[in-house]
Short mmCIF file of C-alpha atoms in Angstrom, two decimals:
data_model
loop_
_atom_site.label_atom_id
_atom_site.label_comp_id
_atom_site.label_asym_id
_atom_site.label_seq_id
_atom_site.Cartn_x
_atom_site.Cartn_y
_atom_site.Cartn_z
CA MET A 1 1.27 24.15 40.66
CA MET A 2 3.85 21.30 40.79
CA ASP A 3 2.12 19.82 43.64
CA SER A 4 -1.19 19.71 41.66
CA ILE A 5 0.59 18.09 38.65
CA TYR A 6 2.24 15.43 40.89
CA SER A 7 -1.06 14.60 42.63
CA TYR A 8 -2.85 14.32 39.23
CA CYS A 9 -0.20 11.98 37.92
CA MET A 10 -0.37 9.89 41.15
CA SER A 11 -4.13 9.42 40.82
CA LEU A 12 -3.90 8.83 37.05
CA VAL A 13 -1.53 5.86 37.64
CA PHE A 14 -3.70 4.50 40.47
CA ASP A 15 -6.86 4.72 38.19
CA ARG A 16 -5.21 3.11 35.19
CA ALA A 17 -4.18 0.11 37.14
CA ARG A 18 -7.78 -0.66 37.90
CA LYS A 19 -9.47 0.57 34.72
CA PRO A 20 -11.41 -2.34 33.03
CA GLN A 21 -10.25 -3.17 29.44
CA ILE A 22 -12.62 -4.10 26.65
CA SER A 23 -10.51 -6.90 25.41
CA LEU A 24 -8.76 -9.71 27.57
CA HIS A 25 -5.83 -9.74 25.07
CA LEU A 26 -4.91 -6.12 24.27
CA ALA A 27 -5.25 -2.77 25.96
CA ASP A 28 -7.98 -0.40 24.75
CA ILE A 29 -5.84 1.80 22.46
CA PRO A 30 -3.96 -1.03 20.71
CA TRP A 31 -7.30 -3.04 20.49
CA ALA A 32 -9.00 -0.09 18.80
CA LYS A 33 -6.17 0.39 16.19
CA TYR A 34 -6.09 -3.38 15.62
CA LEU A 35 -9.84 -3.54 14.82
CA GLY A 36 -9.43 -0.72 12.35
CA ARG A 37 -6.67 -2.53 10.45
CA LEU A 38 -8.66 -5.83 10.60
CA GLU A 39 -11.63 -4.33 9.01
CA LYS A 40 -9.59 -2.78 6.22
CA SER A 41 -7.77 -6.07 5.66
CA ARG A 42 -11.01 -8.06 4.78
CA ARG A 43 -11.25 -6.60 1.19
CA PHE A 44 -7.63 -7.51 0.26
CA ASN A 45 -6.68 -10.30 -2.21
CA VAL A 46 -4.15 -12.68 -0.83
CA PHE A 47 -1.94 -14.98 -3.06
CA PRO A 48 0.36 -17.37 -1.29
CA SER A 49 3.98 -17.75 -2.62
CA SER A 50 6.03 -19.89 -0.31
CA ASN A 51 6.23 -20.79 3.40
CA GLY A 52 5.23 -17.49 5.24
CA VAL A 53 5.52 -15.35 2.09
CA TYR A 54 2.35 -13.81 0.61
CA GLN A 55 1.39 -11.22 -2.01
CA VAL A 56 -1.33 -8.99 -0.96
CA GLU A 57 -3.27 -7.03 -3.56
CA MET A 58 -5.44 -3.91 -3.01
CA PRO A 59 -8.53 -4.26 -5.33
CA ASP A 60 -9.20 -0.64 -5.59
CA SER A 61 -5.77 0.52 -7.07
CA GLY A 62 -4.21 -2.72 -7.83
CA VAL A 63 -1.09 -2.11 -5.76
CA LYS A 64 0.54 -5.34 -4.51
CA TYR A 65 2.67 -5.78 -1.37
CA VAL A 66 4.90 -8.71 -0.39
CA VAL A 67 4.52 -9.84 3.13
CA ASN A 68 6.94 -12.09 4.93
CA LEU A 69 5.40 -13.54 8.13
CA VAL A 70 8.48 -15.34 9.12
CA ASP A 71 10.71 -12.28 9.22
CA ARG A 72 7.81 -10.03 10.07
CA LEU A 73 8.33 -7.71 7.09
CA CYS A 74 6.01 -5.92 4.72
CA ASP A 75 6.74 -3.54 1.71
CA CYS A 76 4.48 -0.88 3.29
CA LYS A 77 6.99 -0.50 6.28
CA ASP A 78 4.02 -0.25 8.61
CA PHE A 79 4.76 -3.63 10.23
CA TYR A 80 7.88 -2.05 11.87
CA GLU A 81 6.06 1.16 12.71
CA HIS A 82 3.18 -0.53 14.45
CA GLN A 83 5.38 -3.18 16.02
CA GLY A 84 2.58 -5.51 14.99
CA PRO A 85 0.84 -6.77 11.87
CA CYS A 86 -0.29 -4.12 9.29
CA THR A 87 -3.39 -4.47 7.19
CA HIS A 88 -1.56 -6.49 4.65
CA ALA A 89 -0.04 -8.76 7.28
CA ILE A 90 -3.28 -9.36 8.83
CA ALA A 91 -4.94 -10.43 5.67
CA ALA A 92 -1.89 -12.77 4.96
CA ILE A 93 -1.98 -14.49 8.38
CA ARG A 94 -5.76 -14.90 8.32
CA ARG A 95 -5.25 -16.62 4.87
CA GLN A 96 -2.74 -18.77 6.59
CA GLY A 97 -5.34 -19.68 9.23
CA ASN A 98 -3.56 -18.28 12.29
CA ASP A 99 -4.45 -15.54 14.72
CA PRO A 100 -3.09 -12.09 13.90
CA LEU A 101 -2.79 -11.26 17.65
CA THR A 102 0.24 -13.64 17.94
CA LEU A 103 2.30 -10.98 15.83
CA LEU A 104 1.76 -8.32 18.37
CA LEU A 105 4.35 -7.36 21.00
CA ASN A 106 3.73 -8.29 24.57
CA GLN A 107 3.83 -4.68 25.50
CA TYR A 108 0.40 -4.20 23.90
CA THR A 109 -1.35 -6.92 25.99
CA THR A 110 -3.63 -6.18 28.91
CA ASP A 111 -1.42 -8.02 31.41
CA TYR A 112 1.59 -5.80 30.44
CA PHE A 113 -0.62 -2.74 30.82
CA ARG A 114 -1.70 -3.83 34.38
CA ARG A 115 1.87 -4.42 35.48
CA THR A 116 3.03 -1.19 34.03
CA TYR A 117 0.59 0.88 36.28
CA SER A 118 0.67 -1.54 39.17
CA HIS A 119 1.42 0.30 42.43
CA GLU A 120 3.16 -2.79 43.80
CA SER A 121 5.91 -2.55 41.15
CA HIS A 122 6.07 1.04 40.40
CA PRO A 123 4.36 3.07 43.18
CA VAL A 124 4.05 6.83 43.03
CA VAL A 125 4.85 7.85 46.47
CA PRO A 126 3.11 11.11 47.78
CA VAL A 127 5.41 13.98 48.32
CA SER A 128 4.78 16.92 50.70
CA ILE A 129 6.12 20.27 49.82
CA ASN A 130 5.54 21.88 53.16
CA ASP A 131 8.99 21.34 54.31
CA LEU A 132 10.79 22.03 51.08
CA GLN A 133 13.32 24.78 51.18
CA SER A 134 13.94 27.14 48.28
CA ASP A 135 17.51 27.17 46.66
CA SER A 136 18.68 30.62 45.74
CA LEU A 137 20.86 29.12 42.96
CA VAL A 138 17.88 27.66 41.11
CA LEU A 139 16.44 30.42 38.93
CA PRO A 140 13.75 30.52 36.20
CA PRO A 141 15.22 30.28 32.71
CA LEU A 142 15.97 33.48 30.85
CA THR A 143 13.37 34.16 28.24
CA ARG A 144 13.26 36.84 25.51
CA LYS A 145 10.06 38.23 24.30
CA GLN A 146 9.74 37.71 20.59
CA ALA A 147 9.13 40.62 18.27
CA GLY A 148 5.75 41.20 16.66
CA ARG A 149 2.25 40.52 17.74
CA PRO A 150 1.74 37.04 19.34
CA ARG A 151 -0.39 34.46 17.53
CA THR A 152 -4.00 34.06 18.55
CA LYS A 153 -4.86 31.14 16.36
CA ARG A 154 -2.83 27.90 15.82
CA TYR A 155 -2.03 26.53 12.52
CA ARG A 156 -4.18 23.57 11.44
CA LYS A 157 -2.83 20.42 9.69
CA GLY A 158 -2.45 21.20 6.06
CA GLN A 159 -3.10 24.96 6.23
CA TRP A 160 0.09 25.83 4.60
CA ALA A 161 -0.57 23.33 1.77
CA ARG A 162 -0.13 25.20 -1.53
CA LYS A 163 -3.18 25.07 -3.49
CA GLN A 164 -3.24 23.88 -7.25
CA ARG A 165 -3.61 26.79 -9.52
CA GLN A 166 -5.05 26.97 -12.98
CA CYS A 167 -3.88 29.35 -15.70
CA GLY A 168 -6.40 31.70 -16.96
CA ASN A 169 -4.79 31.77 -20.36
CA CYS A 170 -4.18 28.22 -21.45
CA LEU A 171 -6.42 26.63 -18.70
CA ASP A 172 -3.44 24.36 -17.68
CA TRP A 173 -2.68 23.46 -14.02
CA GLY A 174 0.44 24.19 -12.15
CA HIS A 175 1.01 27.87 -13.03
CA SER A 176 -0.75 31.22 -13.45
CA ARG A 177 -1.20 33.63 -16.22
CA ARG A 178 1.78 35.60 -15.19
CA SER A 179 4.24 32.69 -15.90
CA CYS A 180 2.17 31.16 -18.78
CA ARG A 181 4.70 30.41 -21.64
CA LYS A 182 1.78 30.19 -24.14
CA GLN A 183 0.77 33.80 -23.91
CA PRO A 184 2.12 36.46 -26.46
CA VAL A 185 4.69 39.09 -25.36
CA SER A 186 5.72 42.27 -26.77
CA SER A 187 9.35 41.32 -27.79
CA GLY A 188 11.45 38.17 -28.13
CA ARG A 189 13.82 39.35 -25.54
CA LYS A 190 11.19 39.34 -22.93
CA GLU A 191 9.78 35.91 -24.06
CA ARG A 192 13.38 34.29 -23.88
CA ALA A 193 13.85 35.89 -20.44
CA ARG A 194 10.53 34.54 -19.21
CA ASP A 195 11.10 31.06 -20.60
CA TRP A 196 14.65 31.01 -19.05
CA LEU A 197 13.41 32.02 -15.61
CA ALA A 198 10.37 29.52 -15.73
CA GLU A 199 12.88 26.66 -16.61
CA ARG A 200 15.66 27.66 -14.18
CA VAL A 201 13.91 28.84 -11.21
CA GLY A 202 10.49 26.96 -11.45
CA ILE A 203 8.43 29.57 -9.76
CA GLU A 204 6.11 32.48 -10.93
CA VAL A 205 7.47 35.36 -12.90
CA ASN A 206 5.72 38.68 -12.59
CA ASP A 207 6.73 40.80 -15.56
CA GLU A 208 5.90 44.45 -15.96
CA GLU A 209 3.30 43.82 -18.73
CA GLY A 210 1.17 41.46 -16.78
CA SER A 211 1.12 43.12 -13.43
CA ASP A 212 -1.56 45.65 -14.47
CA SER A 213 -3.94 43.29 -16.17
CA ASP A 214 -3.74 40.47 -13.53
CA ASP A 215 -4.07 42.41 -10.29
CA SER A 216 -7.72 41.68 -9.98
CA THR A 217 -7.35 37.91 -10.77
CA ASP A 218 -4.09 37.11 -8.97
CA SER A 219 -4.25 39.37 -5.94
CA ASP A 220 -3.85 36.54 -3.56
CA GLU A 221 -0.71 35.29 -5.08
CA THR A 222 1.81 37.08 -3.00
CA ARG A 223 4.38 34.38 -2.36
CA ASP A 224 7.14 32.89 -4.58
CA VAL A 225 7.00 35.72 -7.05
CA ILE A 226 9.96 37.22 -8.80
CA VAL A 227 9.41 40.82 -10.08
CA VAL A 228 11.22 41.55 -13.40
CA GLU A 229 11.79 45.17 -13.79
CA SER A 230 12.17 46.90 -17.15
CA GLY A 231 15.78 47.79 -16.38
CA ASP A 232 16.62 44.13 -15.23
CA GLU A 233 15.86 42.53 -18.58
CA LEU A 234 18.07 39.66 -19.34
CA SER A 235 20.40 40.06 -22.28
CA ASP A 236 20.61 37.50 -25.10
#
């Protein structure tokens, strides 16, 4: 298995050194990301302030960003993340009349990509495992089988995001009928206890009265619920 992985990596480095690139300036992946940011920057409004400082406005939301082309800074912080011009910086430098590609690092260029995978500077030497001898001191890591049934499906992005709930009593968002503060209760003590828990904990309160009437509508709400028993009522 290790021999197959090593052979694959060796052929991968050899192929990438000769793979034709779309652009003469940037490698394929940085070039595709740059074109996406360039297309978004065409709809921005740019207002010059001083030498190298611009204010870029997004027409849809009206949010404004300050771009400093001299220090290569932007309020969106993407300039540092991309190690190159963000959408606001691209709009500003095009307003200045310069090429946005000059703000990209040399590591993104096609020439740097060629030299990275060049077999002359960084060759991947073939290795034969026929003459290798096993070492008795090298053992596989100790693993412990986890309890429970193993997962068969992976969690997708945003799967655990909590859904926005609408109250069936007051039709307001952010809570359910169980923790609604506008519904009537049988006694003032329970009302004060419910309000105190809602303000202090900030999660749903499942009291004894609403558990029978709301089982059909809130059967899927099984997380972040505090059950208030009749014997656990809070005192005044």
